[in-house]
Coordinates of C-alpha atoms in Angstrom, one line a residue:
Chain A
S1 CA 70.7 133.3 124.9
T2 CA 72.3 133.5 121.2
A3 CA 74.7 129.9 120.9
P4 CA 73.3 127.9 119.5
S5 CA 72.8 124.1 121.2
H6 CA 75.2 121.2 120.3
M7 CA 72.2 119.6 118.8
D8 CA 71.6 122.4 117.0
L9 CA 74.8 122.9 115.7
H10 CA 74.8 119.4 114.9
N11 CA 71.0 119.2 113.0
Q12 CA 71.8 121.7 111.0
G13 CA 75.2 121.0 109.7
R14 CA 74.4 117.5 109.3
S15 CA 70.9 118.6 106.9
K16 CA 73.5 120.4 105.3
F17 CA 76.1 117.7 104.3
M18 CA 73.6 114.8 103.8
E19 CA 71.9 117.2 100.8
F20 CA 75.1 117.3 98.4
P21 CA 74.4 119.5 96.2
Y22 CA 76.6 119.4 93.8
V23 CA 76.6 116.0 92.4
S24 CA 74.4 113.4 90.2
A25 CA 71.4 111.2 92.0
P26 CA 73.5 108.1 92.0
H27 CA 76.7 109.7 93.0
K28 CA 74.7 111.3 96.8
K29 CA 72.3 108.1 96.9
L30 CA 75.6 106.3 97.2
M31 CA 77.0 109.4 100.5
V32 CA 73.9 109.4 101.8
D33 CA 73.4 106.0 102.2
L34 CA 76.8 105.0 103.6
V35 CA 77.2 108.2 105.8
S36 CA 73.2 106.8 107.5
T37 CA 74.3 102.9 107.6
V38 CA 77.1 103.8 109.4
E39 CA 75.0 106.2 112.0
N40 CA 72.0 103.5 112.4
R41 CA 75.1 101.2 113.7
L42 CA 77.0 103.5 115.6
D43 CA 74.8 106.1 116.5
S44 CA 75.1 105.3 120.9
Q45 CA 78.5 105.4 120.4
L46 CA 79.0 109.1 119.1
F47 CA 78.5 112.3 119.7
P48 CA 77.3 115.1 117.8
C49 CA 78.8 117.2 115.8
T50 CA 79.9 120.0 117.3
L51 CA 82.2 121.4 114.9
P52 CA 81.9 125.6 114.0
H53 CA 78.3 126.5 111.7
D54 CA 80.9 128.4 109.7
V55 CA 82.7 124.2 109.4
Q56 CA 81.0 122.3 109.0
S57 CA 79.6 124.4 106.0
Y58 CA 82.0 127.4 103.9
H59 CA 83.1 128.9 100.5
N60 CA 85.3 131.5 98.9
Q61 CA 84.6 134.7 98.5
N62 CA 82.7 135.1 94.9
G63 CA 81.0 131.7 95.7
T64 CA 82.7 129.3 93.2
S65 CA 84.3 127.0 95.9
H66 CA 81.6 125.2 98.5
A67 CA 82.1 122.7 100.8
S68 CA 81.1 120.9 103.8
L69 CA 82.4 119.1 107.0
H70 CA 80.9 116.8 109.1
I71 CA 82.6 115.5 111.9
R72 CA 81.1 113.2 115.1
S73 CA 83.4 111.8 118.0
G74 CA 83.6 108.4 119.4
H75 CA 82.3 108.3 123.0
K76 CA 85.5 107.2 125.7
S77 CA 84.0 103.6 125.3
S78 CA 83.4 103.0 121.8
P79 CA 86.8 102.0 119.6
I80 CA 85.8 104.8 117.7
D81 CA 87.7 107.0 117.3
F82 CA 86.0 110.1 115.0
V83 CA 83.9 109.4 111.7
L84 CA 84.0 112.0 108.9
G85 CA 82.4 113.2 106.1
S86 CA 82.7 116.0 103.6
W87 CA 81.7 116.9 100.2
I88 CA 84.1 119.8 98.1
H89 CA 82.5 121.5 95.3
C90 CA 84.5 124.2 93.2
E91 CA 83.7 125.3 89.6
L92 CA 86.6 125.0 87.4
P93 CA 88.4 127.6 85.1
T94 CA 87.5 125.4 82.1
G95 CA 84.0 125.6 83.2
G96 CA 83.4 122.5 84.4
A97 CA 83.7 121.6 88.3
L98 CA 85.3 119.2 91.1
N99 CA 83.0 117.1 93.9
I100 CA 85.0 115.8 96.0
T101 CA 82.7 113.8 98.5
S102 CA 84.4 111.2 101.4
L103 CA 83.0 109.7 103.7
S104 CA 86.5 107.9 105.9
T105 CA 86.3 106.1 110.0
Y106 CA 89.5 106.1 112.5
L107 CA 89.3 103.8 115.2
N108 CA 91.1 104.5 118.1
S109 CA 93.8 102.2 120.2
S110 CA 91.4 99.9 122.0
T111 CA 91.3 98.4 118.4
D112 CA 93.8 97.4 116.0
A113 CA 91.3 97.1 113.2
P114 CA 91.5 98.7 110.2
N115 CA 89.9 101.9 109.8
F116 CA 87.6 102.9 106.6
L117 CA 87.9 105.3 103.2
I118 CA 86.1 106.1 100.7
E119 CA 86.4 109.3 98.4
I120 CA 85.4 110.1 95.7
I121 CA 86.0 112.7 92.9
R122 CA 84.5 113.2 89.9
N123 CA 86.6 116.3 87.0
S124 CA 84.4 116.2 84.3
P125 CA 80.8 114.6 83.5
T126 CA 82.7 111.5 81.6
S127 CA 85.8 110.6 84.6
L128 CA 85.8 109.9 88.0
I129 CA 88.4 108.2 90.4
V130 CA 87.0 106.1 93.2
I131 CA 89.5 105.9 96.2
L132 CA 87.8 102.3 98.9
D133 CA 90.1 101.2 101.1
L134 CA 89.9 99.5 104.5
P135 CA 93.5 101.1 105.5
P136 CA 95.6 99.1 107.3
R137 CA 97.3 99.8 111.2
K138 CA 99.8 97.6 111.5
D139 CA 103.3 96.7 109.3
L140 CA 101.4 94.2 107.3
V141 CA 104.4 93.0 106.4
L142 CA 105.8 92.0 109.6
I143 CA 102.4 90.8 110.8
P144 CA 100.7 88.4 108.5
D145 CA 98.3 87.2 110.5
Y146 CA 96.6 91.0 110.1
L147 CA 97.0 90.7 107.1
K148 CA 95.1 87.2 106.4
T149 CA 91.7 88.0 109.5
F150 CA 91.3 91.4 107.3
Y151 CA 91.8 91.3 104.0
E152 CA 92.3 87.1 103.1
D153 CA 89.6 85.7 105.2
T154 CA 86.8 88.8 104.4
K155 CA 87.7 88.6 101.0
L156 CA 88.2 91.8 99.9
E157 CA 90.3 91.2 96.5
A158 CA 86.8 89.7 95.0
Q159 CA 85.3 93.4 95.5
R160 CA 88.5 94.6 93.6
Q161 CA 87.7 92.0 90.9
L162 CA 84.7 92.7 90.7
L163 CA 85.0 96.2 90.3
E164 CA 88.4 95.4 88.0
K165 CA 86.2 94.1 85.4
V166 CA 84.0 96.8 84.2
P167 CA 85.7 98.0 80.6
E168 CA 85.8 101.6 81.5
V169 CA 88.1 101.5 84.9
K170 CA 91.5 102.0 84.7
P171 CA 93.6 101.6 87.5
Y172 CA 94.6 105.0 89.3
F173 CA 97.8 106.1 90.8
S174 CA 97.4 108.8 93.4
S175 CA 100.9 110.8 93.0
S176 CA 101.3 110.5 96.4
L177 CA 103.7 108.1 97.5
Y178 CA 102.9 108.4 101.1
I179 CA 98.9 107.4 100.1
R180 CA 100.6 104.7 98.1
S181 CA 101.7 103.3 101.1
V182 CA 98.9 104.2 103.4
V183 CA 96.5 101.5 101.4
S184 CA 95.9 97.8 101.3
P185 CA 96.9 95.5 99.5
T186 CA 93.0 95.3 97.9
A187 CA 92.8 98.6 98.1
I188 CA 89.8 99.9 95.1
M189 CA 92.2 103.3 93.1
V190 CA 90.1 103.4 89.9
R191 CA 89.7 106.2 87.3
I192 CA 86.7 105.0 85.5
E193 CA 86.9 107.3 82.0
A194 CA 82.9 107.1 80.1
E195 CA 82.3 107.7 76.8
A196 CA 78.4 109.7 78.3
V197 CA 77.3 110.9 81.2
E198 CA 74.4 108.0 81.3
R199 CA 76.7 105.6 81.1
L200 CA 78.7 106.8 84.2
E201 CA 76.3 107.3 86.0
E202 CA 75.4 103.7 85.2
I203 CA 78.9 102.1 86.4
I204 CA 78.3 104.1 89.6
E205 CA 74.7 102.4 90.0
D206 CA 75.3 99.1 89.2
Y207 CA 79.4 98.9 90.6
V208 CA 80.6 101.4 92.5
D209 CA 77.9 101.6 94.8
P210 CA 77.1 97.9 95.7
I211 CA 80.7 97.7 96.0
S212 CA 81.0 100.8 98.6
K213 CA 78.3 99.3 100.3
E214 CA 79.7 95.4 100.6
V215 CA 83.0 97.4 101.6
L216 CA 81.4 99.0 104.6
R217 CA 79.5 96.3 105.6
I218 CA 82.7 94.4 105.8
W219 CA 84.3 96.6 107.9
L220 CA 81.6 97.5 110.4
E221 CA 81.3 93.4 111.2
Q222 CA 84.4 92.0 110.6
C223 CA 86.5 95.9 112.1
A224 CA 84.5 98.7 113.7
C225 CA 82.2 96.0 116.4
V226 CA 85.1 93.1 116.7
K227 CA 87.0 92.8 119.6
R228 CA 90.6 92.7 118.9
E229 CA 92.8 93.0 121.9
V230 CA 94.8 94.8 122.5
N231 CA 96.0 95.2 126.1
D232 CA 99.6 95.6 125.5
E233 CA 101.5 99.2 126.6
A234 CA 103.6 98.7 123.9
E235 CA 100.7 97.9 121.0
K236 CA 99.0 101.1 122.5
N237 CA 101.6 103.1 122.2
Y238 CA 102.5 102.2 118.7
L239 CA 99.3 102.4 117.6
Q240 CA 99.3 105.6 119.2
K241 CA 102.0 106.8 116.9
R242 CA 100.9 105.2 114.2
D243 CA 97.6 106.3 113.8
K244 CA 98.9 110.1 114.5
F245 CA 101.5 109.9 111.5
V246 CA 98.9 109.0 109.0
K247 CA 96.5 111.3 110.1
T248 CA 98.4 114.5 109.9
K249 CA 100.4 113.1 106.9
T250 CA 96.9 112.8 105.3
I251 CA 96.0 115.9 106.1
E252 CA 99.1 117.7 104.9
I253 CA 97.8 116.0 101.7
D254 CA 94.3 116.2 101.9
L255 CA 93.8 119.4 102.8
A256 CA 96.8 121.7 103.7
S257 CA 97.8 121.7 100.0
S258 CA 94.6 122.5 98.2
L259 CA 92.1 124.7 100.6
P260 CA 94.0 127.8 100.2
R261 CA 94.1 128.0 96.9
L262 CA 90.1 126.9 97.1
F263 CA 88.8 129.4 99.8
G264 CA 90.9 132.0 99.7
P265 CA 93.9 131.7 103.6
E266 CA 91.3 132.9 105.6
T267 CA 88.7 130.3 105.5
A268 CA 91.9 127.3 105.0
D269 CA 93.2 128.4 108.4
R270 CA 89.8 128.3 110.4
V271 CA 89.1 124.7 108.8
M272 CA 91.9 124.0 109.4
A273 CA 92.4 124.4 113.2
A274 CA 89.0 123.0 113.1
V275 CA 90.1 119.4 111.3
K276 CA 93.0 119.4 113.5
K277 CA 91.9 119.2 117.1
Y278 CA 91.0 115.5 115.3
F279 CA 93.6 114.6 113.9
S280 CA 96.2 115.7 116.2
S281 CA 95.2 113.6 119.2
Chain B
S1 CA 140.7 64.4 95.1
T2 CA 137.3 64.1 93.2
A3 CA 136.2 66.3 94.8
P4 CA 135.8 69.7 93.1
S5 CA 137.2 73.2 94.3
H6 CA 135.3 76.0 95.4
M7 CA 136.5 77.8 92.4
D8 CA 135.8 75.0 90.3
L9 CA 131.8 74.8 91.9
H10 CA 131.5 78.4 91.3
N11 CA 132.9 78.3 87.1
Q12 CA 130.6 75.8 85.9
G13 CA 127.5 76.8 87.7
R14 CA 127.7 80.5 86.7
S15 CA 129.0 80.0 83.2
K16 CA 125.4 77.2 82.9
F17 CA 123.3 80.2 85.0
M18 CA 124.6 82.7 82.1
E19 CA 123.7 80.9 79.3
F20 CA 119.6 81.6 80.1
P21 CA 119.5 79.0 77.2
Y22 CA 115.6 78.8 76.7
V23 CA 114.6 82.6 76.6
S24 CA 114.8 84.9 73.9
A25 CA 117.4 87.1 72.8
P26 CA 116.6 90.8 74.0
H27 CA 115.3 88.4 77.2
K28 CA 118.9 87.0 78.2
K29 CA 121.1 89.8 77.3
L30 CA 118.9 91.7 80.2
M31 CA 119.7 89.2 82.2
V32 CA 123.3 89.3 81.5
D33 CA 123.7 92.3 81.8
L34 CA 122.0 93.0 85.0
V35 CA 123.9 89.9 86.4
S36 CA 127.0 91.3 84.9
T37 CA 127.1 94.5 86.2
V38 CA 125.5 93.1 89.7
E39 CA 128.9 91.2 89.6
N40 CA 131.2 94.0 88.2
R41 CA 130.6 96.9 90.5
L42 CA 130.2 94.0 94.1
D43 CA 132.2 91.4 93.2
S44 CA 135.3 91.9 95.9
Q45 CA 132.5 91.7 98.5
L46 CA 131.0 88.9 96.8
F47 CA 132.5 84.6 97.7
P48 CA 131.8 82.6 94.8
C49 CA 128.8 80.3 94.7
T50 CA 129.1 77.4 96.8
L51 CA 125.9 75.6 95.8
P52 CA 126.5 71.7 95.0
H53 CA 126.5 70.3 91.6
D54 CA 122.5 69.5 91.9
V55 CA 122.1 72.4 93.0
Q56 CA 122.9 74.6 91.0
S57 CA 121.5 73.0 87.5
Y58 CA 118.9 70.6 87.9
H59 CA 115.6 69.2 86.2
N60 CA 113.0 66.9 86.9
Q61 CA 112.4 63.3 85.4
N62 CA 111.7 63.6 81.9
G63 CA 113.3 66.2 81.6
T64 CA 110.4 68.7 80.9
S65 CA 111.6 71.0 83.7
H66 CA 114.8 72.5 83.5
A67 CA 116.3 74.5 87.0
S68 CA 118.9 76.8 87.3
L69 CA 120.2 78.7 90.6
H70 CA 123.5 80.8 91.4
I71 CA 123.6 82.4 94.9
R72 CA 126.5 84.6 96.3
S73 CA 126.9 85.1 99.6
G74 CA 128.2 88.3 100.5
H75 CA 131.7 88.6 102.7
K76 CA 131.1 89.8 106.7
S77 CA 132.7 93.4 106.0
S78 CA 130.1 94.1 103.2
P79 CA 126.5 95.3 103.0
I80 CA 125.1 92.4 100.9
D81 CA 123.7 89.6 102.5
F82 CA 123.3 87.5 99.0
V83 CA 122.8 88.2 95.5
L84 CA 120.1 85.9 94.0
G85 CA 120.1 84.3 90.1
S86 CA 117.4 81.9 88.9
W87 CA 116.2 80.9 85.9
I88 CA 112.9 78.2 85.3
H89 CA 112.2 76.5 82.1
C90 CA 109.4 74.3 81.7
E91 CA 107.1 72.8 79.4
L92 CA 103.4 73.4 79.3
P93 CA 100.8 70.4 78.7
T94 CA 99.5 73.2 76.3
G95 CA 102.5 72.9 74.2
G96 CA 104.0 76.4 74.7
A97 CA 106.5 76.5 77.8
L98 CA 106.5 78.9 81.4
N99 CA 110.4 80.7 81.4
I100 CA 111.6 83.0 84.7
T101 CA 114.2 83.8 84.8
S102 CA 115.6 85.9 88.3
L103 CA 117.9 88.2 89.6
S104 CA 117.5 89.5 93.8
T105 CA 119.6 91.4 95.7
Y106 CA 119.6 91.3 99.9
L107 CA 121.3 93.4 102.5
N108 CA 122.4 93.1 105.3
S109 CA 121.6 94.9 108.6
S110 CA 124.6 97.0 108.2
T111 CA 122.6 99.3 106.2
D112 CA 118.4 100.0 105.8
A113 CA 118.7 100.4 102.5
P114 CA 115.8 98.7 100.3
N115 CA 117.1 95.3 97.8
F116 CA 116.5 95.2 94.6
L117 CA 114.5 92.8 92.7
I118 CA 113.1 91.7 88.9
E119 CA 111.4 88.7 88.4
I120 CA 110.7 88.4 84.7
I121 CA 107.8 85.8 83.4
R122 CA 106.9 84.7 79.7
N123 CA 103.7 82.6 80.3
S124 CA 103.8 82.7 76.3
P125 CA 105.4 84.3 73.3
T126 CA 102.9 87.1 73.8
S127 CA 103.5 87.7 77.0
L128 CA 105.3 88.7 80.0
I129 CA 104.7 89.3 83.4
V130 CA 107.6 92.1 84.7
I131 CA 108.3 92.4 88.5
L132 CA 110.7 95.4 89.2
D133 CA 110.8 97.4 92.3
L134 CA 113.6 98.3 95.6
P135 CA 111.5 96.5 98.5
P136 CA 111.5 98.9 101.4
R137 CA 113.0 97.1 104.4
K138 CA 110.6 99.3 106.5
D139 CA 107.5 100.1 107.5
L140 CA 106.7 103.6 105.0
V141 CA 103.8 104.9 106.3
L142 CA 105.8 105.6 109.7
I143 CA 109.1 106.8 108.5
P144 CA 108.5 108.9 105.6
D145 CA 112.0 110.4 105.0
Y146 CA 112.5 106.8 105.0
L147 CA 109.7 107.3 101.7
K148 CA 111.9 110.5 100.5
T149 CA 115.2 109.4 100.3
F150 CA 114.5 106.4 98.8
Y151 CA 111.6 106.1 96.7
E152 CA 111.0 110.2 95.9
D153 CA 113.7 111.5 95.8
T154 CA 115.8 108.7 93.2
K155 CA 112.6 109.4 91.3
L156 CA 111.7 106.3 90.6
E157 CA 108.0 106.4 89.7
A158 CA 109.3 108.8 86.6
Q159 CA 110.6 105.4 85.4
R160 CA 107.0 103.4 86.9
Q161 CA 105.5 106.1 84.5
L162 CA 107.7 105.7 81.3
L163 CA 106.8 101.8 80.7
E164 CA 102.9 102.4 82.4
K165 CA 102.7 104.7 79.1
V166 CA 103.3 101.8 76.1
P167 CA 99.5 100.7 74.7
E168 CA 100.8 97.0 75.3
V169 CA 101.1 97.5 79.6
K170 CA 98.6 96.7 82.1
P171 CA 98.2 96.8 85.6
Y172 CA 99.8 93.5 87.2
F173 CA 98.4 92.2 90.8
S174 CA 99.3 89.1 92.2
S175 CA 97.7 86.7 93.5
S176 CA 100.0 87.3 97.0
L177 CA 98.6 90.1 98.9
Y178 CA 101.9 89.5 100.7
I179 CA 104.0 90.7 97.9
R180 CA 101.6 93.1 97.7
S181 CA 102.4 94.1 100.4
V182 CA 105.5 93.9 100.1
V183 CA 106.7 96.2 97.4
S184 CA 107.6 99.9 97.3
P185 CA 104.9 102.3 96.1
T186 CA 106.8 102.7 92.8
A187 CA 107.2 98.8 91.7
I188 CA 106.3 97.7 88.5
M189 CA 104.2 95.0 88.1
V190 CA 103.4 95.0 84.9
R191 CA 101.8 91.9 82.4
I192 CA 102.7 93.0 78.6
E193 CA 100.6 90.9 76.3
A194 CA 101.8 92.2 72.4
E195 CA 100.0 90.6 69.5
A196 CA 103.0 89.2 68.0
V197 CA 106.1 87.7 69.5
E198 CA 108.1 90.9 67.9
R199 CA 106.5 93.3 69.0
L200 CA 107.0 91.3 72.8
E201 CA 111.0 91.4 71.9
E202 CA 110.8 95.5 70.9
I203 CA 109.4 96.4 74.2
I204 CA 111.8 94.4 75.7
E205 CA 114.8 95.7 73.9
D206 CA 112.9 99.5 73.9
Y207 CA 111.4 99.3 77.5
V208 CA 111.7 96.6 79.8
D209 CA 115.6 96.6 79.3
P210 CA 116.2 100.0 80.1
I211 CA 114.3 101.0 82.2
S212 CA 115.9 97.4 85.0
K213 CA 119.1 99.1 83.9
E214 CA 118.1 102.3 85.5
V215 CA 116.4 100.7 88.0
L216 CA 119.3 98.4 88.7
R217 CA 121.9 101.6 88.4
I218 CA 119.7 102.9 91.5
W219 CA 119.9 100.6 93.5
L220 CA 123.3 100.5 93.2
E221 CA 124.5 104.4 93.6
Q222 CA 121.7 105.0 96.2
C223 CA 120.9 101.7 97.8
A224 CA 123.6 99.2 98.6
C225 CA 126.8 101.5 97.3
V226 CA 125.6 104.2 100.1
K227 CA 126.9 104.0 104.3
R228 CA 124.1 104.1 106.2
E229 CA 123.8 104.0 110.0
V230 CA 122.1 102.0 111.4
N231 CA 124.3 102.0 115.2
D232 CA 120.9 101.3 117.2
E233 CA 120.9 97.9 118.7
A234 CA 116.6 97.6 118.7
E235 CA 117.3 99.0 114.7
K236 CA 119.1 95.9 113.8
N237 CA 117.6 93.4 115.2
Y238 CA 113.9 94.8 113.9
L239 CA 115.6 95.1 110.6
Q240 CA 116.7 91.4 111.4
K241 CA 113.3 90.1 111.9
R242 CA 111.3 91.8 108.9
D243 CA 114.7 90.5 106.7
K244 CA 113.3 87.1 108.0
F245 CA 110.0 87.7 107.5
V246 CA 109.9 88.8 104.5
K247 CA 113.0 86.0 102.7
T248 CA 110.4 83.5 104.6
K249 CA 107.0 84.6 103.4
T250 CA 109.0 84.9 99.8
I251 CA 110.2 81.3 99.6
E252 CA 107.2 80.1 101.1
I253 CA 104.8 81.6 98.1
D254 CA 107.0 81.2 95.4
L255 CA 109.8 78.3 95.8
A256 CA 106.8 76.4 99.0
S257 CA 104.3 76.2 96.5
S258 CA 105.8 75.1 93.1
L259 CA 109.1 73.7 93.1
P260 CA 107.3 70.7 93.9
R261 CA 105.0 70.0 91.4
L262 CA 107.6 70.9 88.4
F263 CA 110.3 69.0 89.2
G264 CA 109.5 66.4 91.9
P265 CA 109.5 66.0 96.0
E266 CA 112.7 65.1 96.1
T267 CA 114.7 67.4 93.9
A268 CA 112.0 70.2 95.4
D269 CA 113.4 69.1 99.4
R270 CA 117.5 69.0 98.0
V271 CA 116.7 72.9 96.2
M272 CA 114.6 74.1 99.0
A273 CA 117.4 73.0 102.0
A274 CA 120.1 74.3 100.3
V275 CA 117.8 78.4 99.5
K276 CA 116.9 77.8 103.5
K277 CA 120.6 78.5 104.6
Y278 CA 120.7 81.5 102.3
F279 CA 116.7 82.5 103.7
S280 CA 116.9 81.9 107.4
S281 CA 119.9 83.2 108.5

């Protein structure tokens, strides 16, 4: 048979994904550590990545844009819906390059705990945008207990303040008001503008790295691995509806607008179709 | 009869309130203009202020703290629940003074349109905190149409960006995660730190004043005076529940913690009891 086995597909795709070939050493180390931490903790609950080869890794016709995508669904008995890792590299007409790396985890409606999200956007050698958050899955205004449990008691605000104190760090306002609405009140959304490349790498190593790892640790220990009772059918339906909304809008905002431009319509359609299977269920 | 008439109570309280006796000329002008604009536009829908004299104006025993409160309920047929204006002045042990002025409007469940809120906190001669927003009354994540109608189509973000561009303006993060959750994605929450008093007054005149008036204009034209169909009983109940939650938490955070400290327990109890009548219905 010429069809690769699921494990081959997974292993080949994973090793390409984990290369993070276009980003700096501290940036790569951070992403590899985050992905490995999630895998080590949740491996027994996750299926291998079964995306087709040409979705796990894809590029545009003249080879100036290159991307990798790695999605693993959770087992039926797991609270994990799926884990999504990706990187995108695009040469810019101005000579530089844009590099985006991300890791996001989605829980299913057996729990109402928040999701995890990190997105690091390097749009020049000396500047970086970081989005790091546990996006809530309920209306925090109506459910103060949820706010207390996941955002006050976990001391996420202390992590946000640690990064805020770095002089090169400025708040970042997403141009999408929807993205601003989806994140939590302790979301880290910052733009880091350093005077030199070396300083930016230092900020990644000394601040972005440990803070991201602490937020992921909080998510793993207080969200992913804690039993939450969602027995009520109405609440389950609410979570499913809200989750689906967030996922659909996120794809629209993150991918539908940029993929065709960066990779051409054919590749964009192929990747979107594969991703939608996870995001619309 | 020695009991003052409702109109006397209202007129005496209103003229004391509108004095804003402790803040700078540009700060006072802004507040008087905002209150007058709301009154001129909505006067026919509002009852006089019927708060007792000693709640419309109150102070602490040694006279170092002084405050004024002005609340007008809306008529039954009006979409206005109530309009609340206030100022608080406290001499600080360090020698300076803290001055807070605010105007907020609450709509009732005949409409789902956003409320209006401005709070200006002068905590030193050269520094100011401004909170200016149309707080949403629904979960924006679940109802993108609401986000589009009231936040995207109204171009509120342009007002936020106008103020953000002033060099002395820095983002302000409320210490209350609940307050951060209640505001909209276009909320203006800033701290302004000027080098000199004159410059701060200039920023109030040139930026805070016109921007606040534009946000109030948007609220009056696109929120307070636009018919929104809320016919569904379930939706009415949802709005009532969420509104009540927000009001209860806002009182807790804004008043319950500070009034006893600033005015002593007796005055704090009297004021809280009067305010709660409006906030818990």
